[in-house]
PDB file of C-alpha atoms in Angstrom:
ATOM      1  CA  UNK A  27     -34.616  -9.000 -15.723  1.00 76.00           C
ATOM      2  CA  UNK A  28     -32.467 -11.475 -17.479  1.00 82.00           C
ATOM      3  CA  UNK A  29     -29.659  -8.814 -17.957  1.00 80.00           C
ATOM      4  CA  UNK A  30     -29.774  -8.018 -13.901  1.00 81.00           C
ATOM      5  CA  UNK A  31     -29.398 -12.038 -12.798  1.00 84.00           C
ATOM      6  CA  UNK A  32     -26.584 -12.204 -15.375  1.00 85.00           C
ATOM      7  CA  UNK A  33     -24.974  -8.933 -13.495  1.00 82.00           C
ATOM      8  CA  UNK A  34     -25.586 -10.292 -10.398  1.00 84.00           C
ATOM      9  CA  UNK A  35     -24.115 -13.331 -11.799  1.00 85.00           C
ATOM     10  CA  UNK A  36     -21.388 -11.961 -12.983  1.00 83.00           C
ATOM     11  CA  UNK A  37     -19.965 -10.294  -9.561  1.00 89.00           C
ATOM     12  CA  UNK A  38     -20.730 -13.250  -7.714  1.00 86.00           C
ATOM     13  CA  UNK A  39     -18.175 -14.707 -10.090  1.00 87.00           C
ATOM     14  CA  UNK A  40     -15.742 -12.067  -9.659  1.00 89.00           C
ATOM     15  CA  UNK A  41     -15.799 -11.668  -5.479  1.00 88.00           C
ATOM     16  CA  UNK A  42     -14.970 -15.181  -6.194  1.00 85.00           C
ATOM     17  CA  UNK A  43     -11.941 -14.874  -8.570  1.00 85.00           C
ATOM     18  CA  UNK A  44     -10.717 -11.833  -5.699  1.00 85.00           C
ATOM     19  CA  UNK A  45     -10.992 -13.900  -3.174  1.00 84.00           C
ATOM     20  CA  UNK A  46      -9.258 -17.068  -4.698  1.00 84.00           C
ATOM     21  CA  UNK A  47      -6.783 -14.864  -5.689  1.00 85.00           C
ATOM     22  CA  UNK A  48      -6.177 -13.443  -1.625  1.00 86.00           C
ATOM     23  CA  UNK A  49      -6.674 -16.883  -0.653  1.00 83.00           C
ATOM     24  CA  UNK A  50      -3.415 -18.161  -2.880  1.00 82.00           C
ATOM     25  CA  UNK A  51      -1.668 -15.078  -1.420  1.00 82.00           C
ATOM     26  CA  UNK A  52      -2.345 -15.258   1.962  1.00 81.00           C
ATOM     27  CA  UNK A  53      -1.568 -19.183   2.105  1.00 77.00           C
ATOM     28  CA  UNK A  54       0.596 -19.320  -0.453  1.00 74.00           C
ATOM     29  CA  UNK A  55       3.112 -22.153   1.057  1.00 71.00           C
ATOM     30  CA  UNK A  56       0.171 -24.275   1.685  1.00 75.00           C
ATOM     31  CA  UNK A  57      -1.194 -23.349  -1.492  1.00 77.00           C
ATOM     32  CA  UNK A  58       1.853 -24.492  -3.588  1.00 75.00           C
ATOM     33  CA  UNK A  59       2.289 -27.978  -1.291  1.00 76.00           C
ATOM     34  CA  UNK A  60      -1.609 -28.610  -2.676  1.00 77.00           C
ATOM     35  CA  UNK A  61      -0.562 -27.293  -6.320  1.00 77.00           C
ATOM     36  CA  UNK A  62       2.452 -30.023  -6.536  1.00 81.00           C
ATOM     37  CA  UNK A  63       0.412 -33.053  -5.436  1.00 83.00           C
ATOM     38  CA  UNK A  64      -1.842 -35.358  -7.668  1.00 83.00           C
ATOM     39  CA  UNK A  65      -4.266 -38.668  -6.679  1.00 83.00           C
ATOM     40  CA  UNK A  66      -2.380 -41.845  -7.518  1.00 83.00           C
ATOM     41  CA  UNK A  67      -4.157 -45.021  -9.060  1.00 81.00           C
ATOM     42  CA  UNK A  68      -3.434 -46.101  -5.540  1.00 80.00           C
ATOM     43  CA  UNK A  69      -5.465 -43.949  -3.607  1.00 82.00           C
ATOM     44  CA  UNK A  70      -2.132 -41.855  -2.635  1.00 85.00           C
ATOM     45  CA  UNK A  71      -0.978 -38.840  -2.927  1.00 85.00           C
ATOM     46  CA  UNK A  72       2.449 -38.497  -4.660  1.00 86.00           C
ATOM     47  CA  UNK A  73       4.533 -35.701  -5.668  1.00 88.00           C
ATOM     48  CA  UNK A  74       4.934 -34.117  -9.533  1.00 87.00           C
ATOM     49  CA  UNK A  75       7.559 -35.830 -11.381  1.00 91.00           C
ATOM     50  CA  UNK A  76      10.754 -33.760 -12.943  1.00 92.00           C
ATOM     51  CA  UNK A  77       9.423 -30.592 -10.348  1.00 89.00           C
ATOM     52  CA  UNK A  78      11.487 -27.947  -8.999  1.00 88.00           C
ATOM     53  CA  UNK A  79      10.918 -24.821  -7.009  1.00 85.00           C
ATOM     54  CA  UNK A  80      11.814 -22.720  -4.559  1.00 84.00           C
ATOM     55  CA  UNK A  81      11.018 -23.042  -0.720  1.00 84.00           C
ATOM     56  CA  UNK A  82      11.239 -20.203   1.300  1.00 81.00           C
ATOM     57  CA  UNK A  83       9.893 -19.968   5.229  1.00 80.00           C
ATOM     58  CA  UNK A  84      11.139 -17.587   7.776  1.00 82.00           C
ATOM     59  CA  UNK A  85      13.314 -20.800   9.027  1.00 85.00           C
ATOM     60  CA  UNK A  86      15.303 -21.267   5.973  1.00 85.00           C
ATOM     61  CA  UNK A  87      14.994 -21.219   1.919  1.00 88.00           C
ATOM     62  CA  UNK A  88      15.681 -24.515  -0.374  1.00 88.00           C
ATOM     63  CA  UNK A  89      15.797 -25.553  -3.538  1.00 89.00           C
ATOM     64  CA  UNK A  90      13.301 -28.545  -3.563  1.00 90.00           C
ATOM     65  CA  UNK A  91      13.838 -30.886  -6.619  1.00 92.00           C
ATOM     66  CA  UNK A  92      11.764 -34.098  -7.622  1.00 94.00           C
ATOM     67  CA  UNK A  93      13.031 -36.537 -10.285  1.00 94.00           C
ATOM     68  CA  UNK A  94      11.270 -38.911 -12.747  1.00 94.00           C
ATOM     69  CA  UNK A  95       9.322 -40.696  -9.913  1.00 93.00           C
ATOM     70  CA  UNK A  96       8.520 -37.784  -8.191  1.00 92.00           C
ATOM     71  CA  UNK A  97      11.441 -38.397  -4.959  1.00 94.00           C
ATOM     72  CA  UNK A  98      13.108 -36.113  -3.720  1.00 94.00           C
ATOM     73  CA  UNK A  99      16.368 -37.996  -4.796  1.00 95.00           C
ATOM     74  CA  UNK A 100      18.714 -38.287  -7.457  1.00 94.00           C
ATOM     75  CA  UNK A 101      17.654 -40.879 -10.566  1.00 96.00           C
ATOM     76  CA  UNK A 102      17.588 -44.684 -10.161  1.00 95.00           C
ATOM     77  CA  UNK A 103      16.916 -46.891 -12.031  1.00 94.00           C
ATOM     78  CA  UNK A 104      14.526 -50.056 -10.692  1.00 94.00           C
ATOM     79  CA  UNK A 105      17.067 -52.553 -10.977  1.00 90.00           C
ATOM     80  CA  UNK A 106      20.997 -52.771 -10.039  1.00 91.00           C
ATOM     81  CA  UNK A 107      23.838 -55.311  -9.578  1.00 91.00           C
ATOM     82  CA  UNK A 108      24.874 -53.858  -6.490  1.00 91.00           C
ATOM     83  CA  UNK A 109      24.339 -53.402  -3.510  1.00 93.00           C
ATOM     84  CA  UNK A 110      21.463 -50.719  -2.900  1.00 95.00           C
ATOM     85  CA  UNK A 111      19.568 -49.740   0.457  1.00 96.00           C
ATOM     86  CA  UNK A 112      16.480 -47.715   0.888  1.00 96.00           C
ATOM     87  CA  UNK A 113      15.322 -45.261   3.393  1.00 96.00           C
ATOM     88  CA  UNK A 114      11.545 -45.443   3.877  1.00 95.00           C
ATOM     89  CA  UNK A 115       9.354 -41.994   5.955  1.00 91.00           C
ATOM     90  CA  UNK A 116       7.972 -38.818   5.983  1.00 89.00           C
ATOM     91  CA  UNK A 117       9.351 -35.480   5.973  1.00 88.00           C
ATOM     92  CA  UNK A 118      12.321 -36.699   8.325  1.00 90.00           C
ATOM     93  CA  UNK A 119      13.551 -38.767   5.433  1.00 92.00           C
ATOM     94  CA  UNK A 120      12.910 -36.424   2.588  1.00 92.00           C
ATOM     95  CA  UNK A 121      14.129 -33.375   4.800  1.00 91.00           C
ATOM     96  CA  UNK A 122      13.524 -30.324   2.783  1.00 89.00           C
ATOM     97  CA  UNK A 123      15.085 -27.797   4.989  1.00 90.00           C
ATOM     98  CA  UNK A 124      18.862 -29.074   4.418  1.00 93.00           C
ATOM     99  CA  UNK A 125      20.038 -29.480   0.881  1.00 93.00           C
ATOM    100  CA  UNK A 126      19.841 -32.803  -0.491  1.00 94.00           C
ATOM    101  CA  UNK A 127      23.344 -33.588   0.079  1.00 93.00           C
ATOM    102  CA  UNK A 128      22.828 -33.274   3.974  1.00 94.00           C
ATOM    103  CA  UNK A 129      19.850 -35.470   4.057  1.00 94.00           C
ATOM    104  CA  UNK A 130      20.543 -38.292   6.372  1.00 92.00           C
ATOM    105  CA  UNK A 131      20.420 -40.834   3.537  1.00 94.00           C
ATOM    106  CA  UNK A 132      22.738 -38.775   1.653  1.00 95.00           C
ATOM    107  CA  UNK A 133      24.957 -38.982   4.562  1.00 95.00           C
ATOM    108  CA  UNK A 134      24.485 -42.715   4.784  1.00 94.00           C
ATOM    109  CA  UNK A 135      25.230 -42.679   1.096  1.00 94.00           C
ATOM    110  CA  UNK A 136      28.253 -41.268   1.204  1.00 94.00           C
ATOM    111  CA  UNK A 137      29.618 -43.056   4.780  1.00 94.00           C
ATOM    112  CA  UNK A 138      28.673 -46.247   3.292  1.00 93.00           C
ATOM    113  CA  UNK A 139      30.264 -45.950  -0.419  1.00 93.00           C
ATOM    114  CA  UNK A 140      26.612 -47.979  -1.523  1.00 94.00           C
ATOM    115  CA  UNK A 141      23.679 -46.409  -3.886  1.00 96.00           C
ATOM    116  CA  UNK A 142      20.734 -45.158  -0.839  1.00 96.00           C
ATOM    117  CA  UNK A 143      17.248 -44.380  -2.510  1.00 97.00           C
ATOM    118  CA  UNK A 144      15.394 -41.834  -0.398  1.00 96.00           C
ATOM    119  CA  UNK A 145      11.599 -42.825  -0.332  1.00 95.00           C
ATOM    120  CA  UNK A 146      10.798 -39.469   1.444  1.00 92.00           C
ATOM    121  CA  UNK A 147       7.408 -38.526   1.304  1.00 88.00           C
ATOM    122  CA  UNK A 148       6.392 -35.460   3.273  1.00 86.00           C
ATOM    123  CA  UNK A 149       2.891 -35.351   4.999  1.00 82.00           C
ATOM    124  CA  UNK A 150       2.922 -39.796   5.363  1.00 85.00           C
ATOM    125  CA  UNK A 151       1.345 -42.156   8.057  1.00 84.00           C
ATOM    126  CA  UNK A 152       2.020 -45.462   8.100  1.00 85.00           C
ATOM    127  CA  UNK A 153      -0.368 -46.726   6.210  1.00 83.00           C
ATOM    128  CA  UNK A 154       0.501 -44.146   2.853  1.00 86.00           C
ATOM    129  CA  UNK A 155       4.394 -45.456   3.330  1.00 89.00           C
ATOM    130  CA  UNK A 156       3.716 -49.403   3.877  1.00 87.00           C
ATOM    131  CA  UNK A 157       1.241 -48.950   0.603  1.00 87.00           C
ATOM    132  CA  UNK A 158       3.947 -46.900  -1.397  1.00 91.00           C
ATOM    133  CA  UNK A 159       6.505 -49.184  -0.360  1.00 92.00           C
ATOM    134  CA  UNK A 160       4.873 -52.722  -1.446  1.00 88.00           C
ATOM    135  CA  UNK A 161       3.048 -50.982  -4.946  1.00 88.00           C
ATOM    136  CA  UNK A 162       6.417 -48.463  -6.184  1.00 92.00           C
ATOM    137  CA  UNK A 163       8.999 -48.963  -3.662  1.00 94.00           C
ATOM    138  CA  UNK A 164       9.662 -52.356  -3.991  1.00 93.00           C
ATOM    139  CA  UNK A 165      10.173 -52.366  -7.198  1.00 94.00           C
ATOM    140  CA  UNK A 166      13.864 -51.012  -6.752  1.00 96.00           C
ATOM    141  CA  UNK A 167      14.788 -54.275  -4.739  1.00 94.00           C
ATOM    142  CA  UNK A 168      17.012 -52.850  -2.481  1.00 95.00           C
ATOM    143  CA  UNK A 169      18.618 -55.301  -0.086  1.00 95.00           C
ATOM    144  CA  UNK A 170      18.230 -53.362   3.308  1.00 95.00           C
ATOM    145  CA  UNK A 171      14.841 -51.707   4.142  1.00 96.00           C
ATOM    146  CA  UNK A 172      15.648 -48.724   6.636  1.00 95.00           C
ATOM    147  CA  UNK A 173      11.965 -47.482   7.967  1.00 94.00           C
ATOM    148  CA  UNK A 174      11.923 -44.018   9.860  1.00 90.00           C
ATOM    149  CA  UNK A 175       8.774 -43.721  12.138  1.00 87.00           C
ATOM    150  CA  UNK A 176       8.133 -41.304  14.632  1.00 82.00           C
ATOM    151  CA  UNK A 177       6.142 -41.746  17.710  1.00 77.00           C
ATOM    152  CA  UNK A 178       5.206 -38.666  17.203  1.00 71.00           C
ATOM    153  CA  UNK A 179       2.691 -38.451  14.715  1.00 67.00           C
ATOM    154  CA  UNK A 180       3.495 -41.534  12.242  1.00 65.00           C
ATOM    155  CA  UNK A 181       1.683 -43.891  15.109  1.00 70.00           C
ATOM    156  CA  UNK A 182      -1.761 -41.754  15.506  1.00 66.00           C
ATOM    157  CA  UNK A 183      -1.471 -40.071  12.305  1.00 70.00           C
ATOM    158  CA  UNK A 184      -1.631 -43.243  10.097  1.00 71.00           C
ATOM    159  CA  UNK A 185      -3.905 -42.722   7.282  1.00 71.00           C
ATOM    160  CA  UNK A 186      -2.026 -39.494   5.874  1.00 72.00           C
ATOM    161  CA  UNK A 187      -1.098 -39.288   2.601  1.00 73.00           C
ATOM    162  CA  UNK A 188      -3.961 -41.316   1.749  1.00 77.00           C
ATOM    163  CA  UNK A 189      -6.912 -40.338  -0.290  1.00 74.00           C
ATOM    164  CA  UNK A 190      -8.823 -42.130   2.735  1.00 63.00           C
ATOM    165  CA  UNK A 191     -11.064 -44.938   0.886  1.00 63.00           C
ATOM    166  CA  UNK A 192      -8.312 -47.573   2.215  1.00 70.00           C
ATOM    167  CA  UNK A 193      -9.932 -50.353   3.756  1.00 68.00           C
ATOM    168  CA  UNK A 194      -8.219 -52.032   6.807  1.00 67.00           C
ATOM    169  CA  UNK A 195      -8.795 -55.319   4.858  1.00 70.00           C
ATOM    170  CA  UNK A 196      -5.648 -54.929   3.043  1.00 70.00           C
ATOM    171  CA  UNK A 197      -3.206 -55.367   5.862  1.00 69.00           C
ATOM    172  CA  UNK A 198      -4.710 -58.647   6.303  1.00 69.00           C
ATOM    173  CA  UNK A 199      -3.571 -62.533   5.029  1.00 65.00           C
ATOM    174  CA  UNK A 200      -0.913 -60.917   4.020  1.00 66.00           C
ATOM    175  CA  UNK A 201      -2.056 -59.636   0.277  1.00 66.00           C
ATOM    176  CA  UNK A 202      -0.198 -58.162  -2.224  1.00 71.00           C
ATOM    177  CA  UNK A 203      -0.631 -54.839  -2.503  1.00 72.00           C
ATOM    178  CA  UNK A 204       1.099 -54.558  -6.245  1.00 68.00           C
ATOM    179  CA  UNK A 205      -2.028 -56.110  -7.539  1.00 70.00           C
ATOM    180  CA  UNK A 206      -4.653 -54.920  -5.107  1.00 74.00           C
ATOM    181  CA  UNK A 207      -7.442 -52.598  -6.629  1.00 72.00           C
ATOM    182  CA  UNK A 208      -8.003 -49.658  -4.720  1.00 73.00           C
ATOM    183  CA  UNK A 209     -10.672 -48.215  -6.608  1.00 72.00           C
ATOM    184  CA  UNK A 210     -10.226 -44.510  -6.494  1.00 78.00           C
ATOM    185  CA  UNK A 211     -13.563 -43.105  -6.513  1.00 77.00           C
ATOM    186  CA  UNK A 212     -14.934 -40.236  -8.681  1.00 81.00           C
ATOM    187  CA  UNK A 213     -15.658 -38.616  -5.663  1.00 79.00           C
ATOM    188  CA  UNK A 214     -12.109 -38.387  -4.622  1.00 80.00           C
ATOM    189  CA  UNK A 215     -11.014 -37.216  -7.834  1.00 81.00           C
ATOM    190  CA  UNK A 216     -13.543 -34.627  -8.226  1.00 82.00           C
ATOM    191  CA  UNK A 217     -12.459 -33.661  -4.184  1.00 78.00           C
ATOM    192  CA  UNK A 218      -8.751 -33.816  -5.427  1.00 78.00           C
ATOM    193  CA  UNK A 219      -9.377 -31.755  -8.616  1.00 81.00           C
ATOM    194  CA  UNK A 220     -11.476 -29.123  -6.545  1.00 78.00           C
ATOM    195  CA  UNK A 221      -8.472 -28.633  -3.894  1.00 75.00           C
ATOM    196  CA  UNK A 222      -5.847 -28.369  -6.846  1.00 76.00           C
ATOM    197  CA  UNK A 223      -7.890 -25.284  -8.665  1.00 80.00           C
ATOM    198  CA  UNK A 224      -9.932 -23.907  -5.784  1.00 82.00           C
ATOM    199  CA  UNK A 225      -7.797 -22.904  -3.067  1.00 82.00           C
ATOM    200  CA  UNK A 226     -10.842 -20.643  -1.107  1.00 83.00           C
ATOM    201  CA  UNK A 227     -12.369 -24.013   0.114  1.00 78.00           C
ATOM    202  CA  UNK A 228      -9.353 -25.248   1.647  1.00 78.00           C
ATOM    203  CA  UNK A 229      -7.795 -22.191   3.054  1.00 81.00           C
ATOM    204  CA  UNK A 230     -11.062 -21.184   4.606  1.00 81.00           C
ATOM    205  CA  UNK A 231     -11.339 -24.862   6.190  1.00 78.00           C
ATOM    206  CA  UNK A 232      -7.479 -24.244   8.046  1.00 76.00           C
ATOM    207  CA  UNK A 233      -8.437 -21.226   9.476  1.00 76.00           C
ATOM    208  CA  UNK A 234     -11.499 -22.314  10.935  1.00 76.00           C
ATOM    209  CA  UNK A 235      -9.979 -25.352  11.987  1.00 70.00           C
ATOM    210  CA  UNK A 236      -6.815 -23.148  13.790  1.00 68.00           C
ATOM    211  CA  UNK A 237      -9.485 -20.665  15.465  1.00 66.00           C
ATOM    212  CA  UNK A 238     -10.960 -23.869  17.164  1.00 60.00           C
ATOM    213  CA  UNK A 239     -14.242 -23.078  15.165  1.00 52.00           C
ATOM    214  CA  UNK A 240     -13.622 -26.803  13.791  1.00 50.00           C
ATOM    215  CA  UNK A 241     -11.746 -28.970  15.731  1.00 49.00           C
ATOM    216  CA  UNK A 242      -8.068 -28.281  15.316  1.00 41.00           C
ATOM    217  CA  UNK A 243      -6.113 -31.433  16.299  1.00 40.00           C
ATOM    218  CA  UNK A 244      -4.881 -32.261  12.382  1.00 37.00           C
ATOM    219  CA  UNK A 245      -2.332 -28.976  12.852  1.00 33.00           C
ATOM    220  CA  UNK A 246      -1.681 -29.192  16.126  1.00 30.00           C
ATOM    221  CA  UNK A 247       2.377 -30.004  14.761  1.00 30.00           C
ATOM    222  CA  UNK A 248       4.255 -28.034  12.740  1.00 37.00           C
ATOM    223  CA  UNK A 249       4.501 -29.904   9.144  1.00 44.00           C
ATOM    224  CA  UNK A 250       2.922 -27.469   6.522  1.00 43.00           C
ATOM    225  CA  UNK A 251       2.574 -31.385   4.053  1.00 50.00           C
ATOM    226  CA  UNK A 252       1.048 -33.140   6.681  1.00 49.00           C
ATOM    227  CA  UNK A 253      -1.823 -30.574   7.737  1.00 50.00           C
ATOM    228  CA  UNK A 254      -2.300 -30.200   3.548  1.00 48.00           C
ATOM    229  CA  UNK A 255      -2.691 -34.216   3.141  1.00 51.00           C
ATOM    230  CA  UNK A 256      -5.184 -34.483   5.939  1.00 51.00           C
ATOM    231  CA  UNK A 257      -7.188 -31.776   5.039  1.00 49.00           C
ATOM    232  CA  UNK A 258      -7.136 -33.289   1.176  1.00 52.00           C
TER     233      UNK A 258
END
C-alpha cells in the first residue's frame, strides 16, 4: 500500500517537473522577465544587479545589461561635483529595444555634454517610480528631475511594480519615504519566491486571463514587464 501512494506520489511529482518544464518553454520571455526580478525591502520589485542577457522577440534582439544597482545604465556613483540630471519612467525610459546608446537619455547625454542617470524601470506605475525615486533615486542628487509618464497606462496602472501592500497613507503630510517601513510581509515573499521557481502557476494564470476565462484587462497593452509585475 505504502509503496503504491509513494508511486502515485512520485508521478504526480514528475507530470509536475514536465509541465514546469513546457511551461518555461512555452513562455519563456515572460519566464526570464520573472527569473531577473527580486522583492525589495521596499515592497518593490527591482532588477538583478551586474545582469546581462540576451533579448530576442520577433520585433528585434538586444543585449540587455544591468549594472551594480540593477539600471539599465552605465555606473554612477551617488555623489558628483557636477552637474548631473536624471531621467525618471518605465520601459520608455529604460527602452530595451534600441541599444543603450540610442536611449533617449543617452541622447540627452550626449546633446547636453552633462552625466544623465537613466532610472528606467520596465513594468512601473506611478506609485513604484515616486517610491524608487525618494528611497534609491535620490540618493544620486541630481540637479534636474526629468519624469516620463504616459497617459497611457502610468495614470490607471499606478500600483505596478509594487509588491501591492503599499498603503495610500504614505503619499500623505508629506513623509519621507527613505525612512518609511514598508513591512514586506512573509506572504509576499513566499508569493515572490513561488513565482521565481514555479513558473506553471503563473503561466497558467496569463492564459486564462488572455482567453477572457479571468478578466483580461492587466494585458490588454503590449509590455511583456508590465503584465509580469501585475500578475506578481
Amino acid at each position: 500500500m505504502i509503496k503504491k501512494i509513494i508511486g502515485i506520489l512520485f508521478m504526480i511529482l514528475m507530470m509536475i517537473v514536465v509541465l514546469e518544464i513546457t511551461a518555461r518553454k512555452l513562455g519563456s520571455l515572460h519566464y526570464h522577465e520573472i527569473s531577473i526580478l527580486r522583492l525589495t525591502d521596499n515592497s518593490l520589485y527591482e532588477f538583478k544587479p551586474n545582469y546581462e542577457y540576451k533579448l530576442e522577440t520577433n520585433e528585434y534582439s538586444q543585449i540587455i545589461k544591468f549594472n551594480s544597482k540593477g539600471l539599465r545604465d552605465t555606473e554612477h556613483n551617488y555623489t558628483s561635483n557636477k552637474t548631473r540630471y536624471a531621467i525618471l519612467g518605465d520601459s520608455f525610459v529604460e527602452s530595451r529595444q534600441v541599444a543603450l546608446k540610442e536611449t533617449s537619455g543617452k541622447l540627452l547625454e550626449k546633446y547636453l555634454g552633462k552625466e544623465v542617470i537613466l532610472m528606467g524601470l520596465s513594468g512601473y506605475g506611478t506609485t513604484g517610480e515616486v517610491i524608487y525615486f525618494e528611497t534609491e533615486g535620490i540618493k544620486y542628487h541630481p540637479d534636474v528631475l526629468l519624469w516620463y509618464i504616459f497617459a497611457g497606462s502610468d495614470i490607471s496602472k499606478v500600483d505596478f511594480g509594487t509588491a501591492g501592500n503599499i498603503s495610500i497613507d504614505i503619499f500623505k503630510n508629506n513623509l519621507d519615504l527613505g525612512k518609511y517601513n514598508f513591512s514586506v510581509t512573509k506572504k509576499q515573499r513566499l508569493k515572490n519566491f513561488l513565482n521565481q521557481n514555479f513558473f506553471l502557476r503563473t503561466f497558467l494564470i496569463m492564459n486564462l486571463r488572455n482567453s477572457g476565462v479571468y478578466d483580461n484587462d492587466i494585458l490588454s497593452y503590449d509590455s511583456y514587464s508590465s503584465n509580469i509585475m501585475r500578475l506578481l
